[in-house]
Coordinates of C-alpha atoms and ligand atoms in Angstrom, one line a residue:
M1 CA -8.8 -13.9 -22.0
P2 CA -8.0 -16.4 -19.1
S3 CA -10.8 -18.5 -17.6
S4 CA -12.5 -17.1 -14.5
A5 CA -10.9 -19.8 -12.4
V6 CA -7.4 -18.3 -12.8
V7 CA -8.2 -14.6 -12.7
Y8 CA -8.4 -12.5 -9.5
N9 CA -11.9 -12.0 -8.4
P10 CA -13.5 -8.5 -9.2
L11 CA -13.3 -7.2 -5.6
S12 CA -9.6 -8.2 -5.3
R13 CA -8.9 -6.4 -8.6
A14 CA -10.9 -3.3 -7.6
L15 CA -9.1 -3.1 -4.2
H16 CA -5.7 -3.7 -5.9
W17 CA -6.1 -0.8 -8.3
S18 CA -7.8 1.6 -5.9
I19 CA -4.9 1.1 -3.5
V20 CA -2.4 1.6 -6.3
L21 CA -4.1 5.0 -7.1
L22 CA -4.2 6.1 -3.5
V23 CA -0.6 5.1 -2.8
A24 CA 0.5 7.2 -5.8
V25 CA -1.5 10.2 -4.5
E26 CA -0.1 9.5 -0.9
F27 CA 3.5 9.7 -2.0
V28 CA 2.8 13.0 -3.9
L29 CA 1.1 14.4 -0.8
A30 CA 4.1 13.3 1.4
W31 CA 6.5 15.1 -0.9
L32 CA 4.4 18.3 -1.3
M33 CA 3.3 18.7 2.3
P34 CA 5.2 21.1 4.6
D35 CA 7.9 19.6 6.9
V36 CA 6.5 18.5 10.2
H37 CA 8.1 20.1 13.2
R38 CA 7.2 20.6 16.8
G39 CA 4.0 22.7 16.9
T40 CA 3.0 21.9 13.3
Q41 CA -0.8 21.6 13.0
P42 CA -2.4 18.7 10.9
V43 CA -4.1 21.0 8.4
G44 CA -4.0 21.4 4.6
L45 CA -1.9 18.8 2.8
I46 CA -0.9 17.1 6.1
A47 CA -4.5 16.5 6.8
W48 CA -4.9 15.1 3.3
H49 CA -1.9 12.8 3.9
I50 CA -3.5 11.5 7.0
G51 CA -6.9 11.1 5.4
V52 CA -5.6 9.2 2.4
G53 CA -3.2 7.2 4.5
T54 CA -5.8 5.9 6.9
T55 CA -8.1 5.1 3.9
I56 CA -5.2 3.0 2.5
L57 CA -5.0 1.2 5.9
A58 CA -8.7 0.5 5.9
L59 CA -8.7 -0.8 2.3
M60 CA -5.6 -3.0 3.0
L61 CA -7.4 -4.6 6.0
L62 CA -10.5 -5.2 3.9
R63 CA -8.3 -6.6 1.2
L64 CA -6.5 -9.0 3.5
L65 CA -9.8 -10.1 5.0
W66 CA -11.2 -10.7 1.6
R67 CA -8.1 -12.6 0.4
G68 CA -8.7 -14.9 3.4
V69 CA -12.3 -15.5 2.3
G70 CA -12.2 -15.2 -1.5
G71 CA -8.7 -16.6 -2.0
A72 CA -6.3 -15.8 -4.9
P73 CA -5.3 -17.9 -8.0
A74 CA -2.1 -19.8 -7.7
L75 CA 1.0 -18.2 -9.3
L76 CA 1.4 -19.1 -12.9
P77 CA 4.2 -21.7 -13.6
G78 CA 7.7 -20.3 -13.8
P79 CA 11.2 -20.7 -12.3
T80 CA 11.0 -21.4 -8.6
W81 CA 13.2 -18.4 -7.6
Q82 CA 10.9 -16.1 -9.5
Q83 CA 7.8 -17.5 -7.8
H84 CA 9.5 -17.2 -4.3
L85 CA 10.6 -13.6 -5.1
A86 CA 7.0 -12.7 -6.3
K87 CA 5.5 -14.2 -3.1
L88 CA 8.1 -12.5 -0.9
V89 CA 7.3 -9.1 -2.5
H90 CA 3.5 -9.7 -2.2
V91 CA 3.9 -10.5 1.6
L92 CA 6.1 -7.4 2.0
L93 CA 3.6 -5.2 0.3
Y94 CA 0.6 -6.6 2.3
A95 CA 2.5 -6.3 5.6
G96 CA 4.1 -3.0 4.7
F97 CA 1.0 -1.1 3.8
V98 CA -0.6 -2.1 7.1
V99 CA 2.5 -1.3 9.2
L100 CA 3.4 2.0 7.4
P101 CA 0.1 3.9 8.1
L102 CA 0.2 2.6 11.7
L103 CA 3.7 4.1 12.2
G104 CA 2.4 7.4 10.8
W105 CA -0.6 7.2 13.1
A106 CA 1.6 6.6 16.1
N107 CA 3.7 9.6 15.2
A108 CA 0.7 11.7 14.7
S109 CA -0.7 10.7 18.2
S110 CA 2.6 11.5 19.8
R111 CA 2.2 15.0 18.4
G112 CA -1.2 15.3 20.1
W113 CA -3.1 15.2 16.8
T114 CA -6.4 13.4 16.5
V115 CA -6.3 11.1 13.4
H116 CA -9.4 11.0 11.3
L117 CA -10.2 8.0 9.0
A118 CA -10.6 9.5 5.5
G119 CA -10.6 12.9 7.2
V120 CA -14.0 12.1 8.7
V121 CA -14.2 9.5 11.5
G122 CA -12.1 10.3 14.6
L123 CA -9.8 7.4 15.6
P124 CA -8.3 6.7 19.0
A125 CA -4.7 7.7 19.7
L126 CA -2.1 4.9 19.2
A127 CA 0.2 6.6 21.7
A128 CA 0.1 9.1 24.4
S129 CA 0.8 12.7 23.4
G130 CA 4.5 13.3 23.9
A131 CA 5.4 9.6 23.8
V132 CA 9.1 9.4 22.8
W133 CA 8.9 5.9 21.1
A134 CA 6.0 7.1 18.9
H135 CA 7.8 10.3 18.0
K136 CA 10.7 8.2 16.8
M137 CA 8.3 6.2 14.6
G138 CA 8.2 9.3 12.3
N139 CA 11.7 8.5 11.0
V140 CA 10.9 4.8 10.8
H141 CA 7.7 5.7 8.8
Q142 CA 9.8 7.6 6.3
V143 CA 12.4 4.7 5.9
V144 CA 9.7 2.1 5.6
A145 CA 7.9 4.3 3.0
Y146 CA 11.0 4.3 0.8
V147 CA 11.7 0.6 1.3
L148 CA 8.1 -0.1 0.1
L149 CA 8.7 2.2 -2.9
G150 CA 11.6 -0.1 -3.8
A151 CA 9.4 -3.1 -3.3
I152 CA 6.7 -1.5 -5.6
G153 CA 9.5 -0.9 -8.2
L154 CA 10.4 -4.6 -8.1
H155 CA 6.8 -5.7 -8.3
V156 CA 6.0 -3.5 -11.3
A157 CA 9.2 -4.6 -13.0
G158 CA 8.0 -8.2 -12.5
A159 CA 4.5 -7.5 -13.7
L160 CA 5.9 -5.7 -16.8
F161 CA 8.4 -8.6 -17.5
H162 CA 5.4 -11.0 -17.5
G163 CA 3.2 -8.7 -19.6
V164 CA 5.7 -7.4 -22.2
V165 CA 8.5 -10.0 -22.4
L166 CA 6.9 -13.4 -21.4
R167 CA 3.4 -12.2 -22.6
D168 CA 1.7 -14.6 -20.2
D169 CA -1.6 -14.1 -18.4
T170 CA -0.1 -12.6 -15.1
L171 CA -0.9 -9.0 -15.9
R172 CA -4.2 -9.8 -17.6
R173 CA -5.6 -11.7 -14.6
M174 CA -5.2 -8.7 -12.3
W175 CA -6.3 -6.1 -15.0
P176 CA -9.5 -4.3 -14.3
R177 CA -12.3 -5.5 -16.5
K178 CA -16.0 -6.3 -16.3
A179 CA -16.8 -9.1 -13.8
Ligands
LIG1 C1 0.4 4.2 2.7 C2 0.3 5.2 3.5 C3 1.4 6.2 3.7 C4 2.5 6.5 2.9 C5 3.0 5.9 1.6 C6 3.2 7.6 3.6 C7 4.4 8.2 3.2 C8 5.1 9.2 3.8 C9 6.4 9.7 3.4 C10 7.2 9.3 2.2 C11 6.8 10.6 4.4 C12 8.1 11.4 4.4 C13 7.9 12.7 3.6 C14 9.2 13.4 3.5 O1 10.1 12.8 2.8 O2 9.3 14.6 3.9 C15 5.7 10.7 5.4 C16 5.7 11.5 6.5 C17 4.7 11.5 7.4 N1 3.6 10.8 7.4 FE1 3.1 9.4 6.1 N2 2.6 7.9 4.7 C18 1.4 7.1 4.8 C19 0.5 7.1 5.8 C20 0.4 8.0 6.9 C21 -0.6 8.0 7.9 C22 -1.8 7.1 8.0 C23 -0.3 9.0 8.8 C24 -1.0 9.5 10.0 C25 -2.1 9.0 10.5 C26 1.0 9.6 8.3 C27 1.6 10.6 8.9 C28 2.9 11.1 8.6 C29 3.6 12.1 9.3 C30 3.1 12.8 10.6 C31 4.8 12.4 8.6 C32 5.9 13.3 9.0 C33 6.8 12.5 9.9 C34 7.9 13.2 10.5 O3 8.5 14.1 9.8 O4 8.3 12.9 11.7 N3 1.4 9.0 7.2 N4 4.7 9.8 5.0
LIG2 C1 1.0 0.5 -4.6 C2 1.4 -0.3 -5.5 C3 1.1 -1.8 -5.5 C4 0.8 -2.6 -4.5 C5 0.8 -2.3 -3.0 C6 0.5 -3.9 -5.0 C7 0.2 -5.1 -4.3 C8 0.0 -6.3 -4.8 C9 -0.2 -7.5 -4.0 C10 -0.1 -7.6 -2.5 C11 -0.4 -8.5 -4.9 C12 -0.7 -10.0 -4.5 C13 -2.1 -10.3 -4.7 C14 -2.5 -11.7 -4.1 O1 -2.0 -12.7 -4.6 O2 -3.2 -11.7 -3.1 C15 -0.4 -8.0 -6.2 C16 -0.6 -8.7 -7.4 C17 -0.4 -8.2 -8.7 N1 0.0 -6.9 -9.0 FE1 0.3 -5.4 -7.7 N2 0.6 -3.8 -6.4 C18 0.9 -2.5 -6.7 C19 1.1 -2.0 -8.0 C20 1.0 -2.7 -9.1 C21 1.2 -2.2 -10.5 C22 1.5 -0.7 -10.8 C23 1.0 -3.2 -11.4 C24 1.1 -3.3 -12.9 C25 2.1 -2.7 -13.5 C26 0.7 -4.4 -10.6 C27 0.4 -5.7 -11.1 C28 0.1 -6.8 -10.4 C29 -0.2 -8.1 -10.9 C30 -0.2 -8.4 -12.4 C31 -0.5 -8.9 -9.9 C32 -0.9 -10.4 -10.0 C33 0.4 -11.2 -9.8 C34 0.1 -12.7 -10.1 O3 -0.9 -13.1 -10.6 O4 1.0 -13.5 -9.7 N3 0.7 -4.1 -9.2 N4 -0.1 -6.6 -6.1

C-alpha cells in the first residue's frame, strides 16, 4: 500500500467515488426520462434527474473547494504527454461537471420550473421564464453531457492502463479504503 503522503485524502476519495456513482445514475435517468417538450412538467424521472444533477453540482463545488484546501498528490512519474493528457482530462472533468448542471438548470428555469437541490431545497432561477438563450442551453447541455462521457471513457481507460498494464499505484491511491 502506498504511503499516506502520496494517496488522495479520505474526503477526496469519498467525493470522487460518490460523484462517480451519482453520474452513472444521472445518465441512466437522462436516458429513461420522458422527452422534454413545451408544457412538460418536472415530475417523476425528470424531477429525479434534476435532484441528482443539482446534488452532483453541490458535491463538485465542495470537491473543488476541498482540493484547494487539502490539495492532491502530484501525478506519478511517467511520459510527459501522458501526464499532460491526464491533467487536461482532470481539468475538463472538474469544469465540465460544474458547467453541465448549470446548463440544465438554466434550461429548466427557461421552462418556468423551480429547481430543487436534491429535490428538497428550492434554488433561484438562473434565467427568466421564456428566456431564449437559456432554452437553447438544453441542446448545449446534451452535447456537453456526451463530450464528458467521452472524457470519462478516456479517464477510465487511463486509470485501467495504470492499474492493469503498468500495475503502478495510480488506481490504488484513489481507491476507497479506511482512512
Ligand atoms: C452531471 C449532471 C447531469 C448530467 C450528466 C445530465 C445529462 C443529461 C443528458 C445526457 C440529457 C439528454 C437526455 C437525452 O438524450 O434525451 C439531459 C437532458 C436534460 N437535463 Fe440533464 N444532466 C445533468 C444535470 C442536470 C441538471 C442539474 C438539470 C436541471 C436543473 C438538468 C436538466 C435537464 C433537462 C431539462 C434536460 C432536457 C433538455 C432538453 O431536452 O431541452 N440536467 N441531461
Ligand atoms: C464520473 C466519472 C468520473 C469523474 C468525473 C472523475 C473525475 C476525476 C478527477 C477530476 C480526478 C483528478 C483528481 C485530482 O487530482 O484532484 C480523478 C482522479 C482519478 N480517478 Fe476519476 N473520475 C471518474 C471516474 C473514475 C473511474 C470509473 C475510475 C476508475 C476506473 C477513476 C479513477 C481515478 C484515479 C485512479 C484517479 C487518480 C489519478 C492520479 O492519481 O493521477 N475515475 N478523477
